[in-house]
Structures are given as C-alpha cells and as structure tokens.
C-alpha cells in the first residue's frame, strides 16, 4: 500500500477482498490503521532488534509490523499475534521474523505513550508551525476521533456541546439509532469541517455554489441555513452518498456531476464554498496513511491544482458576494500561500477572515481535524 502510494481504504478494498466476514475485514482495517499510526515506533523497535537493517519494503518487516502492532497495541496474545503472520513468510525469512518478534517480547519493550511522527512529517510541520504543534499532533495520532453531530442534535442524550448546533459523542456510538436520525435533524461531521459553511451565515434564499461538495456535509449545512444550493462534484459515487444524505435529511440542493475545471454555472451566484481536493494531512487521525504517503512533491502539485481551481471559480461570484476557500490540510502551501497568491493577482477580492485550525484544538474534549479556511469578498462595483 505505502509502496503504491494508495490511501488505506483503497488498498484494503483490494487486500481484504477475499475476507468473507465483515468482522475479519474490520480487524484487518484496525491492524493496518494501528500500524500506520505507530509505524515510526514499530520500525524503531524492529531496527533495534536486527543486526542488519531490514529494507523498508522487506516482507519480513511487514510481517513483523503486523505481529508487533497486534501484540503491543491491540492486546492480541503474543502467540496468536506471531502465528497469524508466520504463514506470510512461509518458505522465506520465517526464522528471522520469529526470532526478532520473540526477542522484542522477551525484552518487554513497549511502544511509547505518545507516538512518534515520521521524521519527515515532524520536520515539515516543525518548520511551518513550531514544536508545540508537532507535540500536539503526536499526542493525537493514536487517538481515534469522537463523533460530532452537527445541525439540530438531540437535546436529551448525553454528550459535550462545544458550540451551538454541535454535540460530541464517544467513538463507536451507534448514530443511526439515535433520536432524530431518520428525520435528518442532524448529521455526522467533524467540528472543524463545520466552520467553512458557518462562515457564510444564513442564506435567506440566496444562491450558493458548493464546489467539490461530496459526500455533502457542507451541502447539508448550507441548505439547512436557508441557501439555495447547487452542489458540484466530479465523483459520481461520492455524489450518490451526497444524494442519500440529502434524502435522509429532507434537505434540498441541485446536484451536478461535473469537473469544476470544465463546467461553468449558468449565472453568477451570491456565494461560493470551494472545499478543494487536498493532501488531507489535517485528517491524519482518521486517515493515518497520509502521514506516510503524502510527499512534498504531491503537496506542490495539489497546491497548483488548488490555485487553478480558485482562479477559475472566482469569476462566478457576483460583486459583493462572499467566497470560502477550505482545505483539510496542514500545509501552508495548500492554504495560506494559495490565498495570498490569489489576492496578489485579484485586486477585486479582499480577505475578511482566515482560520488556521491546528492539532491541539479542543484537545481535552477529544480533538478536532486540521483545516485552513479563508473567507473572501468580491469587492462590489
Ligand atoms: C474534501 S472533499 C469534499 C468534502 C465535502 N465538501 C463535504 O463537506 O462533505 C473533495 C471533493 O472534491 C472532489 N473533486 C476533486 N476534483 C474535482 C474537480 N475537478 N471537480 C469537481 N470535484 C472535484 C472529490 O470528488 C471530492 O469529493
């Protein structure tokens, strides 16, 4: 998966295809996700126990990662953890894998309480945001995010409300069984992801383009705030989820399957929300693969795409209208730099608000995703 640069979910769709039982597939996912969260520390344990360094892509290293993460992080009994991986190295480095695993178990080594980030990521973030951000990110890597309900969450169930229209519940809560789910009074959305649409306020029937909209968290927010929403996304499968979400919540939006880089709206609109495709480094708690997969080159390419998209859609806004640009990225290149380069070129735009949401936000209550969000105005004629 890391070799091919695939996101965890896509890699697992392939790798776990042959597992018939859904709990087996869920366990495979848990192992892979935990190994990705703990990769730097697991690799260090392996390197400390081998005389000759195993290459990064050696089969023996993968087998050891799977066994060690089960034994040290997921509470699997040691003998079960090792016996599940030995068949993977049959006819190969079986002895080595068994020996290294046993040595680490015998020495009673454990994983550090606070996970280490991959060195390249820690360095990149330290340079951009400083030591405290890197420490907060490290503390949150191993934590699995709680569930945030946005909209009109039930008042009679226990949870933490961090702002109006928000309720935080423990991870694993069966949300489909909560009151109001079928009526669509609320939906699941990270509290940080709710800010971009909130910045646009009440719609009062005005038009908004929700660009790169699927699966529709922000579309639902905008529709429920009274906007007349056109939701555009290039992915048919993700749009199917958006349509299901609208159906469940009884909210209305015009849904358009199109590439923002070739499509054009029939007329200028009152507001635009552009949730541009990005490195997704801000959601590393949910998708720990981004910590290992996203390299500087990909970030630079994404930033170019974001700049091109922002430049294109800027012409679709009425003078006096407002545009929100958002990315769930922790890279300045995809956030601050895209917006400042845009403002350098477009004298008809001015910045109203800029929000940089970093790890550490709401930490005591369970954390929040990382985002960059800018609210821009097109200067009226
Ligand atoms: C960050 S996600 C959007 C999340 C969504 N706004 C929400 O709140 O649920 C980015 C989306 O951009 C879409 N996308 C990527 N490139 C696109 C393009 N050129 N035109 C339209 N949509 C695109 C992807 O299919 C993906 O659904």
mmCIF file of C-alpha atoms and ligand atoms in Angstrom:
data_model
loop_
_atom_site.group_PDB
_atom_site.id
_atom_site.type_symbol
_atom_site.label_atom_id
_atom_site.label_comp_id
_atom_site.label_asym_id
_atom_site.label_seq_id
_atom_site.Cartn_x
_atom_site.Cartn_y
_atom_site.Cartn_z
ATOM 1 C CA UNK A 1 0.000 0.000 0.000
ATOM 2 C CA UNK A 2 2.673 2.509 1.002
ATOM 3 C CA UNK A 3 4.789 1.373 -1.891
ATOM 4 C CA UNK A 4 1.950 2.025 -4.323
ATOM 5 C CA UNK A 5 1.005 5.292 -2.613
ATOM 6 C CA UNK A 6 -2.599 4.182 -2.167
ATOM 7 C CA UNK A 7 -4.906 5.512 0.541
ATOM 8 C CA UNK A 8 -5.626 2.955 3.259
ATOM 9 C CA UNK A 9 -9.262 2.418 2.265
ATOM 10 C CA UNK A 10 -8.442 1.777 -1.395
ATOM 11 C CA UNK A 11 -5.599 -0.597 -0.512
ATOM 12 C CA UNK A 12 -7.803 -2.544 1.870
ATOM 13 C CA UNK A 13 -10.599 -2.868 -0.687
ATOM 14 C CA UNK A 14 -8.061 -4.843 -2.691
ATOM 15 C CA UNK A 15 -6.214 -6.673 0.027
ATOM 16 C CA UNK A 16 -9.222 -7.691 2.121
ATOM 17 C CA UNK A 17 -11.395 -8.646 -0.855
ATOM 18 C CA UNK A 18 -11.097 -12.336 -0.048
ATOM 19 C CA UNK A 19 -12.151 -11.961 3.576
ATOM 20 C CA UNK A 20 -15.767 -13.008 3.716
ATOM 21 C CA UNK A 21 -16.676 -11.976 7.241
ATOM 22 C CA UNK A 22 -17.150 -8.310 7.928
ATOM 23 C CA UNK A 23 -15.532 -8.607 11.365
ATOM 24 C CA UNK A 24 -12.411 -10.086 9.723
ATOM 25 C CA UNK A 25 -12.325 -7.146 7.359
ATOM 26 C CA UNK A 26 -12.820 -4.757 10.272
ATOM 27 C CA UNK A 27 -9.924 -6.389 12.145
ATOM 28 C CA UNK A 28 -7.705 -6.156 9.045
ATOM 29 C CA UNK A 29 -8.550 -2.451 8.898
ATOM 30 C CA UNK A 30 -7.804 -1.997 12.609
ATOM 31 C CA UNK A 31 -4.405 -3.678 12.243
ATOM 32 C CA UNK A 32 -3.444 -1.635 9.194
ATOM 33 C CA UNK A 33 -4.615 1.658 10.725
ATOM 34 C CA UNK A 34 -2.855 0.977 14.041
ATOM 35 C CA UNK A 35 0.354 0.012 12.222
ATOM 36 C CA UNK A 36 0.221 3.290 10.259
ATOM 37 C CA UNK A 37 -0.357 5.331 13.437
ATOM 38 C CA UNK A 38 2.570 3.608 15.146
ATOM 39 C CA UNK A 39 4.835 2.995 12.179
ATOM 40 C CA UNK A 40 7.760 5.157 13.285
ATOM 41 C CA UNK A 41 7.925 3.498 16.721
ATOM 42 C CA UNK A 42 7.377 -0.024 15.402
ATOM 43 C CA UNK A 43 10.134 0.460 12.837
ATOM 44 C CA UNK A 44 12.464 1.675 15.587
ATOM 45 C CA UNK A 45 11.760 -1.454 17.651
ATOM 46 C CA UNK A 46 12.473 -3.674 14.659
ATOM 47 C CA UNK A 47 15.656 -1.784 13.806
ATOM 48 C CA UNK A 48 16.833 -2.073 17.390
ATOM 49 C CA UNK A 49 16.428 -5.833 17.318
ATOM 50 C CA UNK A 50 18.051 -6.676 13.968
ATOM 51 C CA UNK A 51 21.760 -6.725 13.338
ATOM 52 C CA UNK A 52 21.468 -5.883 9.672
ATOM 53 C CA UNK A 53 18.801 -3.292 8.833
ATOM 54 C CA UNK A 54 15.825 -4.810 7.035
ATOM 55 C CA UNK A 55 14.901 -2.862 3.896
ATOM 56 C CA UNK A 56 11.714 -0.771 4.227
ATOM 57 C CA UNK A 57 9.853 -2.974 1.788
ATOM 58 C CA UNK A 58 11.151 -6.343 3.065
ATOM 59 C CA UNK A 59 8.445 -8.935 3.596
ATOM 60 C CA UNK A 60 9.933 -9.723 6.992
ATOM 61 C CA UNK A 61 9.456 -6.108 8.085
ATOM 62 C CA UNK A 62 5.775 -6.139 7.068
ATOM 63 C CA UNK A 63 5.195 -9.431 8.876
ATOM 64 C CA UNK A 64 6.871 -8.056 11.999
ATOM 65 C CA UNK A 65 4.856 -4.839 11.871
ATOM 66 C CA UNK A 66 1.618 -6.811 11.738
ATOM 67 C CA UNK A 67 2.627 -9.100 14.596
ATOM 68 C CA UNK A 68 4.050 -6.339 16.784
ATOM 69 C CA UNK A 69 1.151 -3.935 16.425
ATOM 70 C CA UNK A 70 -1.234 -6.697 17.409
ATOM 71 C CA UNK A 71 0.817 -7.698 20.437
ATOM 72 C CA UNK A 72 1.792 -4.215 21.628
ATOM 73 C CA UNK A 73 -1.156 -2.055 20.643
ATOM 74 C CA UNK A 74 -4.224 -4.192 20.060
ATOM 75 C CA UNK A 75 -3.873 -6.542 23.000
ATOM 76 C CA UNK A 76 -3.630 -9.749 20.949
ATOM 77 C CA UNK A 77 -1.910 -12.574 22.888
ATOM 78 C CA UNK A 78 1.710 -12.877 21.735
ATOM 79 C CA UNK A 79 1.439 -16.422 20.414
ATOM 80 C CA UNK A 80 -1.665 -15.515 18.377
ATOM 81 C CA UNK A 81 -0.007 -12.367 17.017
ATOM 82 C CA UNK A 82 3.025 -14.237 15.723
ATOM 83 C CA UNK A 83 1.127 -17.261 14.446
ATOM 84 C CA UNK A 84 -1.058 -15.098 12.185
ATOM 85 C CA UNK A 85 1.981 -13.705 10.351
ATOM 86 C CA UNK A 86 4.254 -16.714 10.003
ATOM 87 C CA UNK A 87 2.280 -18.108 7.043
ATOM 88 C CA UNK A 88 3.011 -14.810 5.235
ATOM 89 C CA UNK A 89 6.726 -15.615 5.247
ATOM 90 C CA UNK A 90 6.499 -19.353 4.635
ATOM 91 C CA UNK A 91 9.435 -20.519 2.586
ATOM 92 C CA UNK A 92 11.132 -17.187 3.379
ATOM 93 C CA UNK A 93 12.507 -15.340 6.404
ATOM 94 C CA UNK A 94 10.344 -17.282 8.885
ATOM 95 C CA UNK A 95 13.130 -17.856 11.340
ATOM 96 C CA UNK A 96 14.192 -14.242 11.287
ATOM 97 C CA UNK A 97 10.644 -12.999 11.887
ATOM 98 C CA UNK A 98 10.084 -15.424 14.721
ATOM 99 C CA UNK A 99 13.451 -14.608 16.282
ATOM 100 C CA UNK A 100 13.060 -10.816 16.134
ATOM 101 C CA UNK A 101 9.494 -10.937 17.448
ATOM 102 C CA UNK A 102 10.477 -13.209 20.328
ATOM 103 C CA UNK A 103 13.468 -11.051 21.219
ATOM 104 C CA UNK A 104 11.294 -7.923 21.392
ATOM 105 C CA UNK A 105 8.687 -9.722 23.512
ATOM 106 C CA UNK A 106 11.331 -11.147 25.856
ATOM 107 C CA UNK A 107 12.880 -7.761 26.421
ATOM 108 C CA UNK A 108 9.401 -6.486 27.421
ATOM 109 C CA UNK A 109 9.749 -3.398 25.253
ATOM 110 C CA UNK A 110 6.619 -1.341 24.761
ATOM 111 C CA UNK A 111 5.551 1.440 22.461
ATOM 112 C CA UNK A 112 5.967 4.966 23.861
ATOM 113 C CA UNK A 113 2.796 6.502 25.346
ATOM 114 C CA UNK A 114 2.998 9.317 22.840
ATOM 115 C CA UNK A 115 3.551 8.074 19.288
ATOM 116 C CA UNK A 116 6.363 9.477 17.173
ATOM 117 C CA UNK A 117 5.517 11.092 13.859
ATOM 118 C CA UNK A 118 7.503 10.028 10.814
ATOM 119 C CA UNK A 119 10.660 12.170 10.905
ATOM 120 C CA UNK A 120 9.992 13.870 7.556
ATOM 121 C CA UNK A 121 6.486 14.899 8.654
ATOM 122 C CA UNK A 122 7.657 16.126 12.067
ATOM 123 C CA UNK A 123 10.328 18.228 10.382
ATOM 124 C CA UNK A 124 7.953 19.641 7.792
ATOM 125 C CA UNK A 125 5.403 20.626 10.429
ATOM 126 C CA UNK A 126 8.021 21.925 12.888
ATOM 127 C CA UNK A 127 9.339 24.234 10.221
ATOM 128 C CA UNK A 128 5.846 25.537 9.452
ATOM 129 C CA UNK A 129 4.208 25.602 12.886
ATOM 130 C CA UNK A 130 6.794 25.031 15.607
ATOM 131 C CA UNK A 131 7.439 22.460 18.338
ATOM 132 C CA UNK A 132 4.123 22.800 20.165
ATOM 133 C CA UNK A 133 2.120 21.883 17.072
ATOM 134 C CA UNK A 134 4.290 18.822 16.463
ATOM 135 C CA UNK A 135 3.833 17.762 20.095
ATOM 136 C CA UNK A 136 0.051 18.193 19.847
ATOM 137 C CA UNK A 137 -0.058 16.278 16.567
ATOM 138 C CA UNK A 138 1.972 13.438 18.129
ATOM 139 C CA UNK A 139 -0.371 13.263 21.091
ATOM 140 C CA UNK A 140 -3.360 12.970 18.793
ATOM 141 C CA UNK A 141 -2.020 10.405 16.306
ATOM 142 C CA UNK A 142 -3.050 7.423 18.347
ATOM 143 C CA UNK A 143 -6.409 8.797 19.357
ATOM 144 C CA UNK A 144 -9.414 7.868 17.334
ATOM 145 C CA UNK A 145 -11.705 10.857 16.904
ATOM 146 C CA UNK A 146 -15.026 11.077 18.727
ATOM 147 C CA UNK A 147 -18.274 11.576 16.808
ATOM 148 C CA UNK A 148 -19.534 15.100 16.217
ATOM 149 C CA UNK A 149 -23.197 15.680 15.389
ATOM 150 C CA UNK A 150 -23.951 18.923 13.554
ATOM 151 C CA UNK A 151 -27.330 20.505 12.832
ATOM 152 C CA UNK A 152 -30.008 20.092 15.450
ATOM 153 C CA UNK A 153 -28.629 17.243 17.592
ATOM 154 C CA UNK A 154 -30.881 15.559 20.171
ATOM 155 C CA UNK A 155 -31.015 17.540 23.420
ATOM 156 C CA UNK A 156 -31.851 14.557 25.590
ATOM 157 C CA UNK A 157 -28.743 12.430 25.127
ATOM 158 C CA UNK A 158 -25.519 12.795 26.987
ATOM 159 C CA UNK A 159 -22.642 14.424 25.167
ATOM 160 C CA UNK A 160 -20.487 17.555 25.097
ATOM 161 C CA UNK A 161 -21.649 20.588 23.173
ATOM 162 C CA UNK A 162 -18.698 22.721 22.072
ATOM 163 C CA UNK A 163 -20.757 25.285 20.166
ATOM 164 C CA UNK A 164 -24.397 25.837 19.223
ATOM 165 C CA UNK A 165 -25.649 23.156 16.836
ATOM 166 C CA UNK A 166 -22.997 20.674 17.944
ATOM 167 C CA UNK A 167 -22.929 17.578 20.143
ATOM 168 C CA UNK A 168 -19.892 15.360 20.722
ATOM 169 C CA UNK A 169 -20.414 11.678 21.483
ATOM 170 C CA UNK A 170 -17.956 8.889 22.227
ATOM 171 C CA UNK A 171 -16.492 6.971 19.309
ATOM 172 C CA UNK A 172 -18.471 3.867 18.484
ATOM 173 C CA UNK A 173 -21.882 5.378 19.319
ATOM 174 C CA UNK A 174 -24.500 3.801 17.042
ATOM 175 C CA UNK A 175 -25.667 7.057 15.498
ATOM 176 C CA UNK A 176 -28.367 5.520 13.287
ATOM 177 C CA UNK A 177 -30.202 4.517 16.454
ATOM 178 C CA UNK A 178 -30.242 7.994 17.994
ATOM 179 C CA UNK A 179 -33.422 10.087 18.047
ATOM 180 C CA UNK A 180 -33.801 12.320 15.010
ATOM 181 C CA UNK A 181 -31.570 10.288 12.662
ATOM 182 C CA UNK A 182 -34.397 9.240 10.352
ATOM 183 C CA UNK A 183 -35.852 12.733 10.319
ATOM 184 C CA UNK A 184 -32.433 14.026 9.322
ATOM 185 C CA UNK A 185 -32.278 16.637 12.046
ATOM 186 C CA UNK A 186 -28.517 16.286 12.295
ATOM 187 C CA UNK A 187 -25.602 14.597 10.571
ATOM 188 C CA UNK A 188 -22.100 13.429 11.451
ATOM 189 C CA UNK A 189 -19.388 15.981 10.651
ATOM 190 C CA UNK A 190 -16.178 16.958 12.408
ATOM 191 C CA UNK A 191 -16.491 20.247 14.285
ATOM 192 C CA UNK A 192 -13.650 21.823 12.253
ATOM 193 C CA UNK A 193 -15.285 20.776 8.985
ATOM 194 C CA UNK A 194 -18.409 22.662 10.051
ATOM 195 C CA UNK A 195 -16.670 26.050 10.162
ATOM 196 C CA UNK A 196 -16.403 26.819 6.393
ATOM 197 C CA UNK A 197 -20.167 26.747 5.798
ATOM 198 C CA UNK A 198 -20.854 28.520 9.100
ATOM 199 C CA UNK A 199 -18.767 31.478 7.883
ATOM 200 C CA UNK A 200 -21.339 32.125 5.160
ATOM 201 C CA UNK A 201 -24.135 32.541 7.727
ATOM 202 C CA UNK A 202 -27.831 32.468 6.857
ATOM 203 C CA UNK A 203 -28.710 32.143 3.180
ATOM 204 C CA UNK A 204 -32.157 33.742 3.111
ATOM 205 C CA UNK A 205 -32.833 32.158 -0.241
ATOM 206 C CA UNK A 206 -29.654 33.435 -1.911
ATOM 207 C CA UNK A 207 -27.656 31.252 -4.310
ATOM 208 C CA UNK A 208 -24.500 29.376 -3.340
ATOM 209 C CA UNK A 209 -22.240 27.052 -5.293
ATOM 210 C CA UNK A 210 -20.903 24.236 -3.127
ATOM 211 C CA UNK A 211 -17.902 23.140 -5.199
ATOM 212 C CA UNK A 212 -16.248 19.760 -4.575
ATOM 213 C CA UNK A 213 -19.284 19.002 -2.482
ATOM 214 C CA UNK A 214 -19.470 15.235 -1.979
ATOM 215 C CA UNK A 215 -20.324 13.484 0.317
ATOM 216 C CA UNK A 216 -22.218 16.626 1.261
ATOM 217 C CA UNK A 217 -21.558 17.630 4.875
ATOM 218 C CA UNK A 218 -21.278 21.264 3.842
ATOM 219 C CA UNK A 219 -24.148 20.985 1.355
ATOM 220 C CA UNK A 220 -26.449 19.956 4.206
ATOM 221 C CA UNK A 221 -25.246 22.807 6.385
ATOM 222 C CA UNK A 222 -25.802 25.359 3.628
ATOM 223 C CA UNK A 223 -29.234 24.004 2.704
ATOM 224 C CA UNK A 224 -30.326 23.967 6.320
ATOM 225 C CA UNK A 225 -29.075 27.554 6.720
ATOM 226 C CA UNK A 226 -31.512 28.631 4.016
ATOM 227 C CA UNK A 227 -29.212 28.808 0.986
ATOM 228 C CA UNK A 228 -30.347 27.849 -2.487
ATOM 229 C CA UNK A 229 -27.550 25.333 -3.083
ATOM 230 C CA UNK A 230 -26.021 23.909 -6.244
ATOM 231 C CA UNK A 231 -23.646 21.098 -5.234
ATOM 232 C CA UNK A 232 -20.985 20.146 -7.790
ATOM 233 C CA UNK A 233 -18.600 17.200 -7.632
ATOM 234 C CA UNK A 234 -16.741 15.146 -10.203
ATOM 235 C CA UNK A 235 -17.198 11.797 -8.463
ATOM 236 C CA UNK A 236 -20.451 10.001 -9.272
ATOM 237 C CA UNK A 237 -20.007 7.510 -6.437
ATOM 238 C CA UNK A 238 -19.409 10.214 -3.860
ATOM 239 C CA UNK A 239 -22.379 12.163 -5.250
ATOM 240 C CA UNK A 240 -24.568 9.101 -4.694
ATOM 241 C CA UNK A 241 -23.714 9.423 -0.991
ATOM 242 C CA UNK A 242 -24.479 13.132 -1.136
ATOM 243 C CA UNK A 243 -27.919 12.390 -2.627
ATOM 244 C CA UNK A 244 -28.607 9.774 0.065
ATOM 245 C CA UNK A 245 -27.627 12.293 2.716
ATOM 246 C CA UNK A 246 -29.991 14.885 1.266
ATOM 247 C CA UNK A 247 -32.783 12.359 1.083
ATOM 248 C CA UNK A 248 -32.335 11.314 4.679
ATOM 249 C CA UNK A 249 -32.202 14.864 5.963
ATOM 250 C CA UNK A 250 -35.017 16.083 3.705
ATOM 251 C CA UNK A 251 -32.803 18.989 2.619
ATOM 252 C CA UNK A 252 -32.784 20.233 -0.955
ATOM 253 C CA UNK A 253 -29.915 21.015 -3.309
ATOM 254 C CA UNK A 254 -29.372 20.901 -7.044
ATOM 255 C CA UNK A 255 -26.791 18.170 -7.651
ATOM 256 C CA UNK A 256 -24.402 18.436 -10.597
ATOM 257 C CA UNK A 257 -21.878 15.776 -11.594
ATOM 258 C CA UNK A 258 -19.126 17.770 -13.261
ATOM 259 C CA UNK A 259 -15.471 18.738 -13.216
ATOM 260 C CA UNK A 260 -15.146 22.250 -11.829
ATOM 261 C CA UNK A 261 -12.254 22.832 -14.227
ATOM 262 C CA UNK A 262 -14.506 22.448 -17.289
ATOM 263 C CA UNK A 263 -18.039 23.145 -16.030
ATOM 264 C CA UNK A 264 -19.468 26.662 -15.712
ATOM 265 C CA UNK A 265 -22.569 27.853 -13.874
ATOM 266 C CA UNK A 266 -25.412 29.430 -15.869
ATOM 267 C CA UNK A 267 -25.177 32.701 -13.896
ATOM 268 C CA UNK A 268 -23.103 34.405 -11.208
ATOM 269 C CA UNK A 269 -24.003 33.478 -7.633
ATOM 270 C CA UNK A 270 -24.208 35.199 -4.242
ATOM 271 C CA UNK A 271 -21.697 32.879 -2.537
ATOM 272 C CA UNK A 272 -19.206 30.106 -3.240
ATOM 273 C CA UNK A 273 -17.799 27.425 -0.996
ATOM 274 C CA UNK A 274 -14.751 25.738 -2.506
ATOM 275 C CA UNK A 275 -13.655 22.700 -0.469
ATOM 276 C CA UNK A 276 -10.734 21.931 -2.719
ATOM 277 C CA UNK A 277 -9.147 18.485 -3.086
ATOM 278 C CA UNK A 278 -6.012 18.462 -0.943
ATOM 279 C CA UNK A 279 -3.363 16.357 0.795
ATOM 280 C CA UNK A 280 -5.811 15.680 3.666
ATOM 281 C CA UNK A 281 -2.935 15.941 6.151
ATOM 282 C CA UNK A 282 -5.372 17.650 8.558
ATOM 283 C CA UNK A 283 -7.362 14.446 8.927
ATOM 284 C CA UNK A 284 -4.460 12.175 9.803
ATOM 285 C CA UNK A 285 -6.326 10.836 12.844
ATOM 286 C CA UNK A 286 -8.936 9.329 10.523
ATOM 287 C CA UNK A 287 -6.575 8.507 7.664
ATOM 288 C CA UNK A 288 -3.143 7.797 9.152
ATOM 289 C CA UNK A 289 -1.862 6.737 5.709
ATOM 290 C CA UNK A 290 -1.449 10.448 4.816
ATOM 291 C CA UNK A 291 1.454 10.598 7.278
ATOM 292 C CA UNK A 292 3.425 8.184 5.117
ATOM 293 C CA UNK A 293 2.003 8.708 1.664
ATOM 294 C CA UNK A 294 1.972 12.466 1.196
ATOM 295 C CA UNK A 295 5.322 13.772 -0.010
ATOM 296 C CA UNK A 296 6.442 17.357 -0.734
ATOM 297 C CA UNK A 297 6.061 16.820 -4.451
ATOM 298 C CA UNK A 298 2.400 15.800 -4.109
ATOM 299 C CA UNK A 299 1.763 18.819 -1.896
ATOM 300 C CA UNK A 300 3.256 21.137 -4.522
ATOM 301 C CA UNK A 301 1.141 19.554 -7.270
ATOM 302 C CA UNK A 302 -2.023 19.790 -5.196
ATOM 303 C CA UNK A 303 -1.276 23.441 -4.447
ATOM 304 C CA UNK A 304 -1.024 24.164 -8.163
ATOM 305 C CA UNK A 305 -4.390 22.491 -8.721
ATOM 306 C CA UNK A 306 -5.963 24.462 -5.887
ATOM 307 C CA UNK A 307 -4.632 27.757 -7.250
ATOM 308 C CA UNK A 308 -6.015 26.945 -10.696
ATOM 309 C CA UNK A 309 -9.394 25.993 -9.263
ATOM 310 C CA UNK A 310 -9.660 29.109 -7.108
ATOM 311 C CA UNK A 311 -8.682 31.320 -10.051
ATOM 312 C CA UNK A 312 -11.333 29.685 -12.235
ATOM 313 C CA UNK A 313 -14.258 29.826 -9.824
ATOM 314 C CA UNK A 314 -13.548 33.395 -8.674
ATOM 315 C CA UNK A 315 -15.234 34.742 -11.801
ATOM 316 C CA UNK A 316 -18.505 33.017 -10.894
ATOM 317 C CA UNK A 317 -19.182 35.225 -7.875
ATOM 318 C CA UNK A 318 -21.317 38.380 -8.042
ATOM 319 C CA UNK A 319 -19.526 41.541 -6.948
ATOM 320 C CA UNK A 320 -20.272 41.952 -3.237
ATOM 321 C CA UNK A 321 -20.572 38.174 -2.826
ATOM 322 C CA UNK A 322 -18.515 36.017 -0.481
ATOM 323 C CA UNK A 323 -16.277 33.048 -1.187
ATOM 324 C CA UNK A 324 -14.981 30.490 1.303
ATOM 325 C CA UNK A 325 -11.858 28.552 0.376
ATOM 326 C CA UNK A 326 -11.204 25.496 2.578
ATOM 327 C CA UNK A 327 -8.722 22.607 2.668
ATOM 328 C CA UNK A 328 -8.316 19.911 5.344
ATOM 329 C CA UNK A 329 -4.558 20.314 5.038
ATOM 330 C CA UNK A 330 -1.810 21.249 7.493
ATOM 331 C CA UNK A 331 0.434 22.618 4.756
ATOM 332 C CA UNK A 332 0.826 26.370 4.213
ATOM 333 C CA UNK A 333 1.414 25.710 0.550
ATOM 334 C CA UNK A 334 -2.176 24.494 0.165
ATOM 335 C CA UNK A 335 -3.720 27.132 2.416
ATOM 336 C CA UNK A 336 -2.146 30.491 3.244
ATOM 337 C CA UNK A 337 0.042 30.506 0.141
ATOM 338 C CA UNK A 338 -2.769 29.691 -2.299
ATOM 339 C CA UNK A 339 -4.867 32.513 -0.899
ATOM 340 C CA UNK A 340 -2.109 35.112 -0.713
ATOM 341 C CA UNK A 341 -1.015 34.405 -4.300
ATOM 342 C CA UNK A 342 -4.646 34.681 -5.376
ATOM 343 C CA UNK A 343 -5.042 38.032 -3.623
ATOM 344 C CA UNK A 344 -1.870 39.305 -5.285
ATOM 345 C CA UNK A 345 -3.444 38.689 -8.667
ATOM 346 C CA UNK A 346 -7.052 39.647 -7.959
ATOM 347 C CA UNK A 347 -7.469 43.217 -6.819
ATOM 348 C CA UNK A 348 -11.240 42.705 -6.905
ATOM 349 C CA UNK A 349 -11.000 40.317 -3.933
ATOM 350 C CA UNK A 350 -10.294 41.110 -0.311
ATOM 351 C CA UNK A 351 -9.790 38.800 2.664
ATOM 352 C CA UNK A 352 -12.245 39.048 5.574
ATOM 353 C CA UNK A 353 -11.195 36.157 7.819
ATOM 354 C CA UNK A 354 -8.524 33.485 7.864
ATOM 355 C CA UNK A 355 -8.660 30.479 10.182
ATOM 356 C CA UNK A 356 -5.789 28.072 10.645
ATOM 357 C CA UNK A 357 -7.023 25.114 12.700
ATOM 358 C CA UNK A 358 -4.112 23.093 14.057
ATOM 359 C CA UNK A 359 -3.877 19.883 16.120
ATOM 360 C CA UNK A 360 -4.437 20.702 19.773
ATOM 361 C CA UNK A 361 -7.806 22.388 19.153
ATOM 362 C CA UNK A 362 -10.386 21.031 21.640
ATOM 363 C CA UNK A 363 -7.708 18.570 22.744
ATOM 364 C CA UNK A 364 -9.146 17.985 26.217
ATOM 365 C CA UNK A 365 -12.514 17.126 24.657
ATOM 366 C CA UNK A 366 -11.143 14.715 22.054
ATOM 367 C CA UNK A 367 -9.531 16.933 19.415
ATOM 368 C CA UNK A 368 -10.611 18.174 16.002
ATOM 369 C CA UNK A 369 -9.484 17.948 12.394
ATOM 370 C CA UNK A 370 -6.892 20.341 10.963
ATOM 371 C CA UNK A 371 -8.082 22.862 8.383
ATOM 372 C CA UNK A 372 -7.293 26.078 6.598
ATOM 373 C CA UNK A 373 -10.281 28.299 5.874
ATOM 374 C CA UNK A 374 -10.406 31.749 4.267
ATOM 375 C CA UNK A 375 -13.432 33.984 3.833
ATOM 376 C CA UNK A 376 -13.039 36.337 0.869
ATOM 377 C CA UNK A 377 -15.270 39.084 -0.528
ATOM 378 C CA UNK A 378 -15.511 40.170 -4.135
ATOM 379 C CA UNK A 379 -15.447 43.898 -3.985
ATOM 380 C CA UNK A 380 -18.727 45.428 -5.202
ATOM 381 C CA UNK A 381 -18.802 47.593 -8.321
HETATM 382 C C1 LIG B 1 -12.525 17.478 0.541
HETATM 383 S S1 LIG B 1 -13.592 16.520 -0.440
HETATM 384 C C2 LIG B 1 -15.121 17.354 -0.250
HETATM 385 C C3 LIG B 1 -15.876 17.154 1.051
HETATM 386 C C4 LIG B 1 -17.244 17.826 1.018
HETATM 387 N N1 LIG B 1 -17.162 19.234 0.697
HETATM 388 C C5 LIG B 1 -18.037 17.662 2.312
HETATM 389 O O1 LIG B 1 -18.114 18.605 3.079
HETATM 390 O O2 LIG B 1 -18.612 16.591 2.510
HETATM 391 C C6 LIG B 1 -13.079 16.983 -2.070
HETATM 392 C C7 LIG B 1 -14.015 16.578 -3.184
HETATM 393 O O3 LIG B 1 -13.529 17.161 -4.397
HETATM 394 C C8 LIG B 1 -13.969 16.394 -5.475
HETATM 395 N N2 LIG B 1 -13.204 16.839 -6.652
HETATM 396 C C9 LIG B 1 -11.885 16.681 -6.878
HETATM 397 N N3 LIG B 1 -11.539 17.284 -8.047
HETATM 398 C C10 LIG B 1 -12.675 17.842 -8.545
HETATM 399 C C11 LIG B 1 -12.956 18.592 -9.718
HETATM 400 N N4 LIG B 1 -12.004 18.890 -10.598
HETATM 401 N N5 LIG B 1 -14.229 18.996 -9.920
HETATM 402 C C12 LIG B 1 -15.208 18.692 -9.032
HETATM 403 N N6 LIG B 1 -14.989 17.975 -7.904
HETATM 404 C C13 LIG B 1 -13.730 17.559 -7.671
HETATM 405 C C14 LIG B 1 -13.741 14.988 -4.992
HETATM 406 O O4 LIG B 1 -14.547 14.061 -5.700
HETATM 407 C C15 LIG B 1 -14.124 15.095 -3.507
HETATM 408 O O5 LIG B 1 -15.443 14.669 -3.316
#
